[in-house]
Amino acid sequence: MSWLTGILAALYLACLVGLFLYGVNCYLLILLHRRHRREAREADARIQAEGRAWLEATLPVVTVQLPIFNERYVVERLLRAVTRLDYPRDRLEIQVLDDSTDDTREIAARLVEGYRAAGMDVVRLHRPVREGYKAGALKDGLAVCRGEFVAIFDADFVPDPDFLRRTLPYFRDPGVGVVQTRWGHMNRDYSLLTTGQALGIDGHFGVEQGSRAWGGLYLNFNGTAGIWRKAAILDAGGWQADTLTEDLDLSYRAQLCGWRLVFLADVVCPAELPVQIQGFKSQQQRWAKGSIQTARKLIPAILRAPGSAFKKYQAVIHLTHYAVHPLMLMVAIASPILLYLEWYFASWQSVFAAAAFFCLATFGPSALYCYSQRTLYPDWRKRLPYLPSLMLLGTGIALSNSQAVLEGLFHRAGDFIRTPKFAIQGREDSWKSKRYRSRFSWTAVGEILLAIYSGIGVYLFLDRGRILIGPFLVLYTLGFAYVGVLTVLHSMEGRRAGSGRVNIWKEPADVSEV
């Protein structure tokens, strides 16, 4: 075996071990959830009962912040929902943090004037320069808000009227810095793309967040559908724009300062899922890059902070979770090469060992997503057949997310690419003739090439009798093909609807993706 083959084999095995660790951690989170779920819900019921009396006696001033940027299709829906929150008008302030550059400015201004005329405390803060992006908007709004507590909703969320009544009671405990609720899905059944996303989000909110919160581990505010104590934001150093995940960054800094985060699994805030594959990919890239930036920034402080080794280990796993994508990509690329070089596995024992690593790494997340459906929905069995759509998405975005992870490792901040929203709820709705269509991504070409490459790998493995490893490359083949082809199709459909002709290589005249 040449030294080059040896290096490649060592990297391959290291990637397998990394995937194994992340996969096994899914089982740990399931066990934590099962262990603490009942007692956590009993505690929630008790806190709600005690906190309601405190809330009625104090009625603290609440500021609702709505950071928006070019949201012409959803800004009216957002304001309508927020102005219907069940809370005394004289104790509720609404800030529309409008960084828009299109006609959303006029729409928002008109809506704000209408609500102000109706006697509501609604203000619009417009910044001609988007310094710090969302973090900068939240920071500027916080500087002039009058609320003791600050609720935040992104433009694609539609909170129920009782949102504040169900979340504020937890602030009776002066050590609670933020309350995070679970995301719901208004357009879950719109397409296989949205169904897959919903399953993934359910895994995070249905299992991961609860396990971390109830197990005394670090967890995160998800940027929307939650409430902060203003004092906790200021004590932790305020909103900072040196990462693309300002919510994750502030969450960890607040916990390092001693503040507690509460997660409410039974309070659901509906939201619109991205219906365009490019929008979904850009969202995932932002989260991947930002989480790695936050890991670089805060892991040293986390390791120095008080707490158990297990708590710190879980924090590292949490912050670096998107590293699974470059690990997956490395495995997909290296497997056919090593087989071609005739290094691959000297014995069937080695084949079984490698297959076991693959299984634990692959089925750990699948087990978590299945468990989340069982936990959240009475009809969970009907939802499980859609799990393959999530698996295809998870593997198919490995290339674009690997790029984001590498950028997060070596670069600070970056442009905040916002996810286009089209007010899509039912299957009869369409985004194809609307503005904000995302640009064609050249990673689609790489994804299609990787699908072909992985398909060749499947043939090699099966042809040489490595039937236990080949099926895992089938997942890579289908995943890369699904995401790559869907990216091309969505680009073609959007341009056909917008201009009557198709040219996926030319930027559309009306694009707003930032």
JSON list of N, CA and C in Angstrom, two decimals, residues 151-185:
[
{"chain": "A", "resi": 151, "resn": "ALA", "atom": "N", "xyz": [-40.01, 39.77, 22.68]},
{"chain": "A", "resi": 151, "resn": "ALA", "atom": "CA", "xyz": [-40.37, 38.63, 21.84]},
{"chain": "A", "resi": 151, "resn": "ALA", "atom": "C", "xyz": [-39.92, 38.91, 20.41]},
{"chain": "A", "resi": 152, "resn": "ILE", "atom": "N", "xyz": [-39.45, 37.88, 19.72]},
{"chain": "A", "resi": 152, "resn": "ILE", "atom": "CA", "xyz": [-38.92, 38.04, 18.37]},
{"chain": "A", "resi": 152, "resn": "ILE", "atom": "C", "xyz": [-39.60, 37.05, 17.44]},
{"chain": "A", "resi": 153, "resn": "PHE", "atom": "N", "xyz": [-40.07, 37.57, 16.29]},
{"chain": "A", "resi": 153, "resn": "PHE", "atom": "CA", "xyz": [-40.69, 36.72, 15.28]},
{"chain": "A", "resi": 153, "resn": "PHE", "atom": "C", "xyz": [-40.14, 37.09, 13.91]},
{"chain": "A", "resi": 154, "resn": "ASP", "atom": "N", "xyz": [-39.63, 36.10, 13.19]},
{"chain": "A", "resi": 154, "resn": "ASP", "atom": "CA", "xyz": [-39.25, 36.31, 11.80]},
{"chain": "A", "resi": 154, "resn": "ASP", "atom": "C", "xyz": [-40.49, 36.44, 10.94]},
{"chain": "A", "resi": 155, "resn": "ALA", "atom": "N", "xyz": [-40.31, 36.89, 9.71]},
{"chain": "A", "resi": 155, "resn": "ALA", "atom": "CA", "xyz": [-41.45, 37.22, 8.86]},
{"chain": "A", "resi": 155, "resn": "ALA", "atom": "C", "xyz": [-42.29, 36.03, 8.47]},
{"chain": "A", "resi": 156, "resn": "ASP", "atom": "N", "xyz": [-41.73, 34.82, 8.52]},
{"chain": "A", "resi": 156, "resn": "ASP", "atom": "CA", "xyz": [-42.47, 33.64, 8.10]},
{"chain": "A", "resi": 156, "resn": "ASP", "atom": "C", "xyz": [-43.22, 32.96, 9.24]},
{"chain": "A", "resi": 157, "resn": "PHE", "atom": "N", "xyz": [-43.30, 33.61, 10.41]},
{"chain": "A", "resi": 157, "resn": "PHE", "atom": "CA", "xyz": [-43.97, 33.02, 11.56]},
{"chain": "A", "resi": 157, "resn": "PHE", "atom": "C", "xyz": [-45.30, 33.71, 11.82]},
{"chain": "A", "resi": 158, "resn": "VAL", "atom": "N", "xyz": [-46.24, 32.93, 12.38]},
{"chain": "A", "resi": 158, "resn": "VAL", "atom": "CA", "xyz": [-47.59, 33.43, 12.67]},
{"chain": "A", "resi": 158, "resn": "VAL", "atom": "C", "xyz": [-47.97, 32.98, 14.08]},
{"chain": "A", "resi": 159, "resn": "PRO", "atom": "N", "xyz": [-47.60, 33.75, 15.10]},
{"chain": "A", "resi": 159, "resn": "PRO", "atom": "CA", "xyz": [-47.89, 33.33, 16.48]},
{"chain": "A", "resi": 159, "resn": "PRO", "atom": "C", "xyz": [-49.39, 33.34, 16.77]},
{"chain": "A", "resi": 160, "resn": "ASP", "atom": "N", "xyz": [-49.81, 32.40, 17.61]},
{"chain": "A", "resi": 160, "resn": "ASP", "atom": "CA", "xyz": [-51.20, 32.36, 18.05]},
{"chain": "A", "resi": 160, "resn": "ASP", "atom": "C", "xyz": [-51.45, 33.48, 19.05]},
{"chain": "A", "resi": 161, "resn": "PRO", "atom": "N", "xyz": [-52.71, 33.90, 19.21]},
{"chain": "A", "resi": 161, "resn": "PRO", "atom": "CA", "xyz": [-53.02, 35.01, 20.12]},
{"chain": "A", "resi": 161, "resn": "PRO", "atom": "C", "xyz": [-52.57, 34.78, 21.57]},
{"chain": "A", "resi": 162, "resn": "ASP", "atom": "N", "xyz": [-52.55, 33.52, 22.03]},
{"chain": "A", "resi": 162, "resn": "ASP", "atom": "CA", "xyz": [-52.20, 33.26, 23.43]},
{"chain": "A", "resi": 162, "resn": "ASP", "atom": "C", "xyz": [-50.70, 33.05, 23.64]},
{"chain": "A", "resi": 163, "resn": "PHE", "atom": "N", "xyz": [-49.88, 33.40, 22.66]},
{"chain": "A", "resi": 163, "resn": "PHE", "atom": "CA", "xyz": [-48.44, 33.14, 22.76]},
{"chain": "A", "resi": 163, "resn": "PHE", "atom": "C", "xyz": [-47.83, 33.75, 24.02]},
{"chain": "A", "resi": 164, "resn": "LEU", "atom": "N", "xyz": [-48.09, 35.02, 24.26]},
{"chain": "A", "resi": 164, "resn": "LEU", "atom": "CA", "xyz": [-47.48, 35.69, 25.42]},
{"chain": "A", "resi": 164, "resn": "LEU", "atom": "C", "xyz": [-48.03, 35.13, 26.73]},
{"chain": "A", "resi": 165, "resn": "ARG", "atom": "N", "xyz": [-49.30, 34.82, 26.76]},
{"chain": "A", "resi": 165, "resn": "ARG", "atom": "CA", "xyz": [-49.91, 34.28, 27.98]},
{"chain": "A", "resi": 165, "resn": "ARG", "atom": "C", "xyz": [-49.32, 32.92, 28.35]},
{"chain": "A", "resi": 166, "resn": "ARG", "atom": "N", "xyz": [-48.85, 32.17, 27.38]},
{"chain": "A", "resi": 166, "resn": "ARG", "atom": "CA", "xyz": [-48.32, 30.83, 27.65]},
{"chain": "A", "resi": 166, "resn": "ARG", "atom": "C", "xyz": [-46.81, 30.83, 27.88]},
{"chain": "A", "resi": 167, "resn": "THR", "atom": "N", "xyz": [-46.14, 31.90, 27.54]},
{"chain": "A", "resi": 167, "resn": "THR", "atom": "CA", "xyz": [-44.68, 31.91, 27.68]},
{"chain": "A", "resi": 167, "resn": "THR", "atom": "C", "xyz": [-44.18, 32.81, 28.81]},
{"chain": "A", "resi": 168, "resn": "LEU", "atom": "N", "xyz": [-44.82, 33.92, 29.02]},
{"chain": "A", "resi": 168, "resn": "LEU", "atom": "CA", "xyz": [-44.35, 34.86, 30.04]},
{"chain": "A", "resi": 168, "resn": "LEU", "atom": "C", "xyz": [-44.34, 34.30, 31.46]},
{"chain": "A", "resi": 169, "resn": "PRO", "atom": "N", "xyz": [-45.27, 33.40, 31.84]},
{"chain": "A", "resi": 169, "resn": "PRO", "atom": "CA", "xyz": [-45.24, 32.89, 33.22]},
{"chain": "A", "resi": 169, "resn": "PRO", "atom": "C", "xyz": [-43.91, 32.28, 33.64]},
{"chain": "A", "resi": 170, "resn": "TYR", "atom": "N", "xyz": [-43.11, 31.81, 32.71]},
{"chain": "A", "resi": 170, "resn": "TYR", "atom": "CA", "xyz": [-41.83, 31.18, 33.07]},
{"chain": "A", "resi": 170, "resn": "TYR", "atom": "C", "xyz": [-40.80, 32.20, 33.54]},
{"chain": "A", "resi": 171, "resn": "PHE", "atom": "N", "xyz": [-41.04, 33.47, 33.26]},
{"chain": "A", "resi": 171, "resn": "PHE", "atom": "CA", "xyz": [-40.12, 34.50, 33.72]},
{"chain": "A", "resi": 171, "resn": "PHE", "atom": "C", "xyz": [-40.36, 34.89, 35.17]},
{"chain": "A", "resi": 172, "resn": "ARG", "atom": "N", "xyz": [-41.31, 34.24, 35.81]},
{"chain": "A", "resi": 172, "resn": "ARG", "atom": "CA", "xyz": [-41.46, 34.43, 37.26]},
{"chain": "A", "resi": 172, "resn": "ARG", "atom": "C", "xyz": [-40.17, 34.05, 37.96]},
{"chain": "A", "resi": 173, "resn": "ASP", "atom": "N", "xyz": [-39.46, 33.07, 37.40]},
{"chain": "A", "resi": 173, "resn": "ASP", "atom": "CA", "xyz": [-38.14, 32.70, 37.90]},
{"chain": "A", "resi": 173, "resn": "ASP", "atom": "C", "xyz": [-37.13, 33.73, 37.40]},
{"chain": "A", "resi": 174, "resn": "PRO", "atom": "N", "xyz": [-36.50, 34.49, 38.30]},
{"chain": "A", "resi": 174, "resn": "PRO", "atom": "CA", "xyz": [-35.59, 35.56, 37.86]},
{"chain": "A", "resi": 174, "resn": "PRO", "atom": "C", "xyz": [-34.33, 35.06, 37.16]},
{"chain": "A", "resi": 175, "resn": "GLY", "atom": "N", "xyz": [-34.07, 33.75, 37.22]},
{"chain": "A", "resi": 175, "resn": "GLY", "atom": "CA", "xyz": [-32.90, 33.20, 36.55]},
{"chain": "A", "resi": 175, "resn": "GLY", "atom": "C", "xyz": [-33.13, 32.80, 35.11]},
{"chain": "A", "resi": 176, "resn": "VAL", "atom": "N", "xyz": [-34.39, 32.87, 34.66]},
{"chain": "A", "resi": 176, "resn": "VAL", "atom": "CA", "xyz": [-34.72, 32.50, 33.27]},
{"chain": "A", "resi": 176, "resn": "VAL", "atom": "C", "xyz": [-34.43, 33.68, 32.36]},
{"chain": "A", "resi": 177, "resn": "GLY", "atom": "N", "xyz": [-33.59, 33.45, 31.36]},
{"chain": "A", "resi": 177, "resn": "GLY", "atom": "CA", "xyz": [-33.22, 34.52, 30.44]},
{"chain": "A", "resi": 177, "resn": "GLY", "atom": "C", "xyz": [-33.98, 34.50, 29.13]},
{"chain": "A", "resi": 178, "resn": "VAL", "atom": "N", "xyz": [-34.43, 33.32, 28.70]},
{"chain": "A", "resi": 178, "resn": "VAL", "atom": "CA", "xyz": [-35.14, 33.21, 27.43]},
{"chain": "A", "resi": 178, "resn": "VAL", "atom": "C", "xyz": [-36.06, 32.00, 27.45]},
{"chain": "A", "resi": 179, "resn": "VAL", "atom": "N", "xyz": [-37.18, 32.12, 26.78]},
{"chain": "A", "resi": 179, "resn": "VAL", "atom": "CA", "xyz": [-38.12, 31.02, 26.59]},
{"chain": "A", "resi": 179, "resn": "VAL", "atom": "C", "xyz": [-38.27, 30.78, 25.09]},
{"chain": "A", "resi": 180, "resn": "GLN", "atom": "N", "xyz": [-37.99, 29.56, 24.67]},
{"chain": "A", "resi": 180, "resn": "GLN", "atom": "CA", "xyz": [-38.08, 29.18, 23.26]},
{"chain": "A", "resi": 180, "resn": "GLN", "atom": "C", "xyz": [-39.25, 28.22, 23.06]},
{"chain": "A", "resi": 181, "resn": "THR", "atom": "N", "xyz": [-40.05, 28.44, 22.02]},
{"chain": "A", "resi": 181, "resn": "THR", "atom": "CA", "xyz": [-41.16, 27.55, 21.72]},
{"chain": "A", "resi": 181, "resn": "THR", "atom": "C", "xyz": [-40.84, 26.69, 20.50]},
{"chain": "A", "resi": 182, "resn": "ARG", "atom": "N", "xyz": [-41.71, 25.74, 20.23]},
{"chain": "A", "resi": 182, "resn": "ARG", "atom": "CA", "xyz": [-41.50, 24.81, 19.12]},
{"chain": "A", "resi": 182, "resn": "ARG", "atom": "C", "xyz": [-42.04, 25.40, 17.82]},
{"chain": "A", "resi": 183, "resn": "TRP", "atom": "N", "xyz": [-41.33, 25.15, 16.73]},
{"chain": "A", "resi": 183, "resn": "TRP", "atom": "CA", "xyz": [-41.80, 25.60, 15.42]},
{"chain": "A", "resi": 183, "resn": "TRP", "atom": "C", "xyz": [-42.83, 24.63, 14.86]},
{"chain": "A", "resi": 184, "resn": "GLY", "atom": "N", "xyz": [-43.92, 25.18, 14.32]},
{"chain": "A", "resi": 184, "resn": "GLY", "atom": "CA", "xyz": [-44.89, 24.39, 13.59]},
{"chain": "A", "resi": 184, "resn": "GLY", "atom": "C", "xyz": [-44.72, 24.60, 12.09]},
{"chain": "A", "resi": 185, "resn": "HIS", "atom": "N", "xyz": [-45.57, 23.97, 11.29]},
{"chain": "A", "resi": 185, "resn": "HIS", "atom": "CA", "xyz": [-45.40, 24.00, 9.84]},
{"chain": "A", "resi": 185, "resn": "HIS", "atom": "C", "xyz": [-46.74, 24.27, 9.16]}
]
